[in-house]
Amino acid sequence: MQNANATRPEHGPADHPKVARGKTGVLLANLGTPDGYTYWPMRRYLNQFLSDKRVIDYPAWKWQPILQAIILTKRPFSSGEAYKSIWNHDVDESPLLTITKAQTAKIDAVMKGSFGGDVMVDFCMRYGNPSTESKVREMVAAGCERILFFPLYPQYGGATTATANDEFFRALMKEKWQPAVRTVPAYYDNPGYIEALAQSIERTYGEMDKKPEILVVSYHGMPIRYLEEGDPYHCHCMKNTRLLKERLGWDDTQLKTTFQSQFGPEEWLQPYTVEEVARLAREDGKKSIAVIAPAFSSDCIETLEEINEEIKESFEEAGGEDFTYIPCLNDDDAHISALSNIIQDNLKGWIG
């Protein structure tokens, strides 16, 4: 389908295909979402996710029989029930999709205010829809001569940032005329991002009559082996917490870094969030805690269901009383401002 703004090259023949030209694309990338929470949409999504060698790096001959014959016959049901409990039934989509749409719309408004119609902003998902390939195709067809690809992961991880970039470059391999491209690096230490996190904590605490005794800063987990093989994710998480602590003016007794969502038999980064919140209640006598999840740019299954249901239950069963989940930054204005500034910094030299 030809773009409405496409024109023939100035000195080309009359029958030359029309070519859309002149735009710069900003493509935001989030993890992904199933199309629904019933068995087959969940199975398709989990199969794509768990077949990614960046996520599970076991040899295919060893992993795929286990995945196809065992995991994908059972897990779509349990995962589907978890998704059903948080699903945005009003528009029939996952919260991650709803929030990413809102983030994209706000960032698009900022870019239009700065650059007019010269910048095209859209989003894609690494797993599920809309796919990275489809959105790259749309941007090329719309005349994007340059694309800035922005994985929405504050901390770099092979299983997050790298696999998103992999998929982006695979999509580019299918284009006859590839645009110039840049990828946005991890932004865990970006002052605007740290400020947005701190403001969200201060806002939540300011609305409470009784402040939590400790803040649990929970990041998505990763096998320790990945760290030993050179993945910087753990270091990024620890520095993220330190910068947040310094901005808040707190000491080490007021917050604790943990890791959630471990999967499979390997040892993962520790302490595990689900175990640590129970220990805080049972051994340290903490009755009131708050949990924040800086690794996620949008609320999703790992925050709305895992943290706010499973991890909360672990804390309460161990004797805890008051559990507060501080939402992800989502489309909060301070977050949108931070992301927009990062985008504009990375567009320098491409657009004035």
Short mmCIF file of C-alpha atoms in Angstrom, two decimals:
data_model
loop_
_atom_site.label_atom_id
_atom_site.label_comp_id
_atom_site.label_asym_id
_atom_site.label_seq_id
_atom_site.Cartn_x
_atom_site.Cartn_y
_atom_site.Cartn_z
CA MET A 1 0.00 0.00 0.00
CA GLN A 2 1.53 3.32 -1.09
CA ASN A 3 1.81 6.09 1.47
CA ALA A 4 -0.41 9.09 0.71
CA ASN A 5 2.62 11.39 1.04
CA ALA A 6 4.79 9.35 -1.29
CA THR A 7 6.23 11.01 -4.40
CA ARG A 8 8.25 9.88 -7.40
CA PRO A 9 11.95 10.75 -7.40
CA GLU A 10 12.46 14.20 -8.93
CA HIS A 11 14.57 12.94 -11.83
CA GLY A 12 13.09 9.47 -12.11
CA PRO A 13 10.96 8.07 -14.95
CA ALA A 14 7.21 8.56 -14.90
CA ASP A 15 6.62 4.92 -14.05
CA HIS A 16 9.08 4.88 -11.10
CA PRO A 17 7.46 3.49 -7.89
CA LYS A 18 6.45 6.20 -5.48
CA VAL A 19 8.80 6.61 -2.51
CA ALA A 20 7.84 8.15 0.83
CA ARG A 21 10.73 10.14 2.23
CA GLY A 22 11.95 12.43 4.94
CA LYS A 23 10.67 11.21 8.30
CA THR A 24 12.44 10.02 11.45
CA GLY A 25 10.84 7.15 13.36
CA VAL A 26 10.89 6.55 17.09
CA LEU A 27 9.92 2.96 17.82
CA LEU A 28 9.29 2.11 21.48
CA ALA A 29 9.61 -1.57 22.37
CA ASN A 30 8.06 -3.37 25.32
CA LEU A 31 8.25 -7.01 26.36
CA GLY A 32 4.98 -8.29 24.96
CA THR A 33 1.50 -9.49 25.63
CA PRO A 34 -0.75 -12.40 24.73
CA ASP A 35 -3.75 -11.58 22.54
CA GLY A 36 -6.01 -13.17 25.14
CA TYR A 37 -5.91 -15.23 28.32
CA THR A 38 -7.48 -18.44 26.97
CA TYR A 39 -5.37 -21.51 26.20
CA TRP A 40 -4.30 -20.99 22.58
CA PRO A 41 -3.40 -17.27 22.73
CA MET A 42 -1.45 -18.00 25.93
CA ARG A 43 0.28 -20.99 24.35
CA ARG A 44 1.34 -18.98 21.29
CA TYR A 45 2.69 -16.20 23.46
CA LEU A 46 4.54 -18.49 25.88
CA ASN A 47 5.96 -20.55 23.04
CA GLN A 48 7.43 -17.45 21.42
CA PHE A 49 8.73 -16.13 24.72
CA LEU A 50 10.19 -19.36 26.09
CA SER A 51 11.69 -20.36 22.71
CA ASP A 52 13.84 -17.22 22.71
CA LYS A 53 17.48 -18.28 23.14
CA ARG A 54 18.16 -15.03 24.99
CA VAL A 55 15.59 -16.03 27.63
CA ILE A 56 16.27 -19.77 27.88
CA ASP A 57 19.67 -20.56 26.41
CA TYR A 58 19.62 -24.35 26.75
CA PRO A 59 20.29 -26.32 23.54
CA ALA A 60 17.09 -26.70 21.48
CA TRP A 61 17.38 -30.50 21.43
CA LYS A 62 17.26 -30.48 25.21
CA TRP A 63 14.80 -27.64 25.87
CA GLN A 64 12.19 -27.86 23.12
CA PRO A 65 10.87 -31.36 24.00
CA ILE A 66 10.40 -30.21 27.61
CA LEU A 67 8.79 -26.95 26.50
CA GLN A 68 6.42 -28.44 23.91
CA ALA A 69 5.45 -31.68 25.66
CA ILE A 70 5.30 -30.57 29.29
CA ILE A 71 5.39 -26.82 29.95
CA LEU A 72 3.10 -25.69 27.12
CA THR A 73 0.48 -28.28 27.96
CA LYS A 74 0.01 -26.92 31.49
CA ARG A 75 1.41 -23.42 31.87
CA PRO A 76 -1.05 -21.69 29.47
CA PHE A 77 -3.84 -22.58 31.90
CA SER A 78 -2.13 -21.20 35.03
CA SER A 79 -0.71 -18.18 33.23
CA GLY A 80 -4.09 -17.58 31.63
CA GLU A 81 -5.78 -17.46 35.03
CA ALA A 82 -3.16 -14.97 36.24
CA TYR A 83 -3.72 -12.77 33.19
CA LYS A 84 -7.50 -13.04 33.59
CA SER A 85 -7.22 -11.62 37.11
CA ILE A 86 -5.57 -8.42 35.84
CA TRP A 87 -7.03 -8.21 32.30
CA ASN A 88 -8.41 -4.89 31.06
CA HIS A 89 -11.83 -6.28 30.21
CA ASP A 90 -13.21 -2.91 29.09
CA VAL A 91 -11.05 -2.93 25.97
CA ASP A 92 -10.14 -6.65 26.00
CA GLU A 93 -6.38 -6.31 26.28
CA SER A 94 -3.62 -6.70 28.83
CA PRO A 95 -2.73 -3.75 31.10
CA LEU A 96 0.74 -3.69 29.54
CA LEU A 97 -0.79 -3.00 26.13
CA THR A 98 -3.14 -0.34 27.49
CA ILE A 99 -0.32 1.45 29.31
CA THR A 100 2.13 1.24 26.40
CA LYS A 101 -0.48 2.82 24.13
CA ALA A 102 -0.91 5.66 26.62
CA GLN A 103 2.86 6.17 26.92
CA THR A 104 3.22 6.24 23.14
CA ALA A 105 0.43 8.78 22.72
CA LYS A 106 1.96 11.14 25.28
CA ILE A 107 5.47 10.82 23.86
CA ASP A 108 4.08 11.37 20.36
CA ALA A 109 2.46 14.61 21.57
CA VAL A 110 5.80 15.79 22.98
CA MET A 111 7.64 14.96 19.74
CA LYS A 112 5.02 16.72 17.63
CA GLY A 113 5.35 19.76 19.86
CA SER A 114 9.11 19.77 19.32
CA PHE A 115 9.45 18.58 15.72
CA GLY A 116 6.04 18.87 14.10
CA GLY A 117 5.26 16.03 11.71
CA ASP A 118 8.90 15.14 11.02
CA VAL A 119 8.98 12.47 13.75
CA MET A 120 6.75 9.40 13.73
CA VAL A 121 6.28 7.67 17.12
CA ASP A 122 4.93 4.14 17.49
CA PHE A 123 5.43 1.04 19.64
CA CYS A 124 5.98 -2.67 19.18
CA MET A 125 6.22 -5.81 21.29
CA ARG A 126 9.06 -8.30 21.35
CA TYR A 127 6.55 -11.11 21.84
CA GLY A 128 2.97 -11.01 20.60
CA ASN A 129 1.37 -8.07 18.82
CA PRO A 130 2.00 -5.55 17.41
CA SER A 131 5.17 -7.25 16.25
CA THR A 132 8.48 -5.48 15.77
CA GLU A 133 8.57 -6.56 12.13
CA SER A 134 5.15 -5.08 11.34
CA LYS A 135 6.02 -1.72 12.89
CA VAL A 136 9.39 -1.47 11.17
CA ARG A 137 7.59 -2.16 7.88
CA GLU A 138 5.05 0.57 8.60
CA MET A 139 7.76 3.10 9.42
CA VAL A 140 9.73 2.34 6.27
CA ALA A 141 6.57 2.56 4.18
CA ALA A 142 5.76 5.91 5.80
CA GLY A 143 9.11 7.31 4.67
CA CYS A 144 11.24 6.99 7.79
CA GLU A 145 14.83 7.36 6.61
CA ARG A 146 16.02 7.01 10.22
CA ILE A 147 14.63 4.92 13.08
CA LEU A 148 15.50 5.33 16.75
CA PHE A 149 14.71 2.04 18.49
CA PHE A 150 13.98 2.40 22.21
CA PRO A 151 13.67 -0.77 24.35
CA LEU A 152 11.75 0.34 27.44
CA TYR A 153 14.04 -1.42 29.92
CA PRO A 154 15.89 0.92 32.30
CA GLN A 155 18.59 -1.68 33.03
CA TYR A 156 20.34 -3.58 30.23
CA GLY A 157 19.74 -7.32 30.17
CA GLY A 158 20.47 -9.92 27.54
CA ALA A 159 16.97 -11.36 27.99
CA THR A 160 15.33 -7.93 27.64
CA THR A 161 17.25 -5.17 25.85
CA ALA A 162 19.40 -7.47 23.72
CA THR A 163 16.59 -9.68 22.47
CA ALA A 164 14.50 -6.60 21.61
CA ASN A 165 17.44 -5.27 19.58
CA ASP A 166 17.91 -8.70 17.96
CA GLU A 167 14.31 -8.68 16.76
CA PHE A 168 14.63 -5.13 15.47
CA PHE A 169 17.70 -6.00 13.39
CA ARG A 170 16.01 -9.17 12.11
CA ALA A 171 13.15 -6.98 10.89
CA LEU A 172 15.61 -4.66 9.13
CA MET A 173 17.11 -7.64 7.30
CA LYS A 174 13.85 -7.95 5.37
CA GLU A 175 13.86 -4.37 4.09
CA LYS A 176 15.09 -3.62 0.56
CA TRP A 177 16.00 -0.09 1.60
CA GLN A 178 17.14 -0.05 5.20
CA PRO A 179 16.86 3.19 7.14
CA ALA A 180 19.73 4.48 9.25
CA VAL A 181 19.20 3.24 12.80
CA ARG A 182 20.19 3.88 16.39
CA THR A 183 19.31 2.00 19.56
CA VAL A 184 18.79 3.69 22.92
CA PRO A 185 21.06 2.32 25.67
CA ALA A 186 20.04 1.50 29.23
CA TYR A 187 18.88 4.54 31.21
CA TYR A 188 18.91 3.25 34.80
CA ASP A 189 21.19 6.13 35.83
CA ASN A 190 19.40 8.87 33.90
CA PRO A 191 18.67 11.74 36.33
CA GLY A 192 15.15 12.28 34.97
CA TYR A 193 14.29 8.60 35.40
CA ILE A 194 15.68 8.55 38.97
CA GLU A 195 13.73 11.72 39.75
CA ALA A 196 10.50 10.20 38.43
CA LEU A 197 11.03 7.09 40.59
CA ALA A 198 11.76 9.18 43.67
CA GLN A 199 8.71 11.36 43.11
CA SER A 200 6.47 8.30 42.83
CA ILE A 201 7.74 7.04 46.20
CA GLU A 202 7.44 10.42 47.88
CA ARG A 203 3.93 10.87 46.51
CA THR A 204 2.83 7.46 47.79
CA TYR A 205 4.43 7.94 51.20
CA GLY A 206 2.98 11.43 51.46
CA GLU A 207 -0.54 10.04 51.15
CA MET A 208 -0.07 7.50 53.96
CA ASP A 209 -0.84 8.08 57.63
CA LYS A 210 1.77 5.51 58.65
CA LYS A 211 4.94 5.18 56.58
CA PRO A 212 6.24 1.69 55.66
CA GLU A 213 9.12 0.42 57.78
CA ILE A 214 11.14 -0.55 54.71
CA LEU A 215 10.96 -0.20 50.93
CA VAL A 216 11.63 -3.39 48.95
CA VAL A 217 13.11 -2.51 45.55
CA SER A 218 12.24 -5.57 43.48
CA TYR A 219 13.81 -6.21 40.09
CA HIS A 220 13.07 -9.01 37.66
CA GLY A 221 15.43 -11.89 38.30
CA MET A 222 18.06 -13.55 36.13
CA PRO A 223 20.16 -16.72 36.46
CA ILE A 224 23.42 -16.00 38.29
CA ARG A 225 25.19 -17.77 35.43
CA TYR A 226 24.23 -14.88 33.09
CA LEU A 227 25.98 -12.44 35.43
CA GLU A 228 29.06 -14.65 35.47
CA GLU A 229 29.01 -14.72 31.66
CA GLY A 230 29.16 -10.92 31.45
CA ASP A 231 25.59 -9.62 31.59
CA PRO A 232 25.66 -6.21 33.39
CA TYR A 233 22.04 -6.38 34.55
CA HIS A 234 22.79 -7.04 38.24
CA CYS A 235 25.26 -4.14 38.37
CA HIS A 236 22.73 -1.82 36.74
CA CYS A 237 20.08 -2.82 39.29
CA MET A 238 22.34 -2.24 42.26
CA LYS A 239 23.43 1.17 40.98
CA ASN A 240 19.80 2.04 40.25
CA THR A 241 18.93 1.38 43.89
CA ARG A 242 21.93 3.34 45.12
CA LEU A 243 21.06 6.38 43.02
CA LEU A 244 17.45 6.20 44.17
CA LYS A 245 18.56 5.97 47.81
CA GLU A 246 20.84 8.98 47.40
CA ARG A 247 18.11 11.03 45.74
CA LEU A 248 15.67 10.19 48.57
CA GLY A 249 18.29 10.97 51.20
CA TRP A 250 17.80 7.57 52.85
CA ASP A 251 20.23 5.14 54.44
CA ASP A 252 20.71 1.42 53.83
CA THR A 253 18.22 0.42 56.54
CA GLN A 254 15.32 2.02 54.71
CA LEU A 255 15.36 -0.03 51.52
CA LYS A 256 16.34 -3.47 50.29
CA THR A 257 17.12 -4.75 46.77
CA THR A 258 15.54 -8.08 45.81
CA PHE A 259 14.82 -10.12 42.66
CA GLN A 260 11.59 -11.79 41.55
CA SER A 261 10.16 -14.09 38.88
CA GLN A 262 12.72 -16.89 39.03
CA PHE A 263 12.04 -19.76 36.63
CA GLY A 264 13.56 -23.22 36.26
CA PRO A 265 16.09 -25.18 38.34
CA GLU A 266 19.09 -22.80 38.20
CA GLU A 267 20.14 -20.48 40.99
CA TRP A 268 19.01 -16.92 40.25
CA LEU A 269 20.02 -13.52 41.59
CA GLN A 270 19.18 -13.25 45.27
CA PRO A 271 17.57 -12.49 47.62
CA TYR A 272 14.31 -13.67 46.08
CA THR A 273 11.56 -11.10 46.66
CA VAL A 274 8.91 -13.66 47.61
CA GLU A 275 11.20 -15.14 50.30
CA GLU A 276 12.66 -11.85 51.51
CA VAL A 277 9.31 -10.21 52.26
CA ALA A 278 8.38 -13.24 54.34
CA ARG A 279 11.72 -13.09 56.16
CA LEU A 280 11.26 -9.38 56.87
CA ALA A 281 7.96 -10.17 58.57
CA ARG A 282 8.93 -13.40 60.30
CA GLU A 283 12.51 -12.67 61.43
CA ASP A 284 12.81 -8.87 61.44
CA GLY A 285 9.31 -8.25 62.73
CA LYS A 286 8.38 -5.83 59.95
CA LYS A 287 4.63 -5.23 59.92
CA SER A 288 4.54 -2.64 57.16
CA ILE A 289 6.45 -2.64 53.86
CA ALA A 290 6.21 -1.04 50.43
CA VAL A 291 7.40 -2.62 47.17
CA ILE A 292 8.47 -0.85 43.98
CA ALA A 293 9.61 -2.47 40.72
CA PRO A 294 12.04 -0.20 38.81
CA ALA A 295 12.85 -2.80 36.14
CA PHE A 296 9.41 -2.42 34.59
CA SER A 297 8.43 0.70 32.65
CA SER A 298 4.79 -0.42 32.66
CA ASP A 299 2.66 -2.40 35.07
CA CYS A 300 2.25 -5.96 33.85
CA ILE A 301 1.69 -9.53 35.00
CA GLU A 302 4.89 -9.47 37.10
CA THR A 303 3.74 -6.43 39.06
CA LEU A 304 -0.06 -6.52 39.13
CA GLU A 305 -0.34 -10.25 39.76
CA GLU A 306 3.02 -11.47 41.07
CA ILE A 307 3.86 -8.56 43.38
CA ASN A 308 0.42 -7.33 44.32
CA GLU A 309 -1.00 -10.83 44.84
CA GLU A 310 1.63 -13.59 45.31
CA ILE A 311 4.34 -11.56 47.03
CA LYS A 312 1.80 -9.69 49.11
CA GLU A 313 0.34 -13.02 50.24
CA SER A 314 3.81 -14.28 51.20
CA PHE A 315 4.35 -11.22 53.41
CA GLU A 316 0.95 -11.46 55.10
CA GLU A 317 1.18 -15.21 55.72
CA ALA A 318 4.50 -14.61 57.52
CA GLY A 319 2.88 -12.11 59.88
CA GLY A 320 3.06 -8.87 57.89
CA GLU A 321 0.09 -6.54 58.08
CA ASP A 322 0.37 -3.53 55.77
CA PHE A 323 1.59 -4.14 52.20
CA THR A 324 1.81 -1.26 49.73
CA TYR A 325 2.65 -1.71 46.08
CA ILE A 326 3.94 1.46 44.41
CA PRO A 327 2.86 1.30 40.75
CA CYS A 328 5.29 1.45 37.86
CA LEU A 329 5.88 4.86 36.34
CA ASN A 330 3.56 4.04 33.43
CA ASP A 331 2.38 7.25 31.73
CA ASP A 332 3.14 9.49 34.72
CA ASP A 333 4.11 12.95 33.50
CA ALA A 334 7.57 12.85 35.10
CA HIS A 335 8.22 9.50 33.42
CA ILE A 336 7.04 10.75 30.03
CA SER A 337 9.27 13.81 30.43
CA ALA A 338 12.28 11.61 31.24
CA LEU A 339 11.66 9.26 28.29
CA SER A 340 11.06 12.18 25.92
CA ASN A 341 14.32 13.84 26.99
CA ILE A 342 16.19 10.58 26.43
CA ILE A 343 14.67 10.34 22.95
CA GLN A 344 15.59 13.91 22.09
CA ASP A 345 19.17 13.36 23.27
CA ASN A 346 19.43 10.31 21.03
CA LEU A 347 17.96 12.15 18.03
CA LYS A 348 20.71 14.79 18.09
CA GLY A 349 22.46 15.04 14.77
CA TRP A 350 19.45 13.57 13.00
CA ILE A 351 16.91 16.28 13.61
CA GLY A 352 17.16 19.81 14.94
#
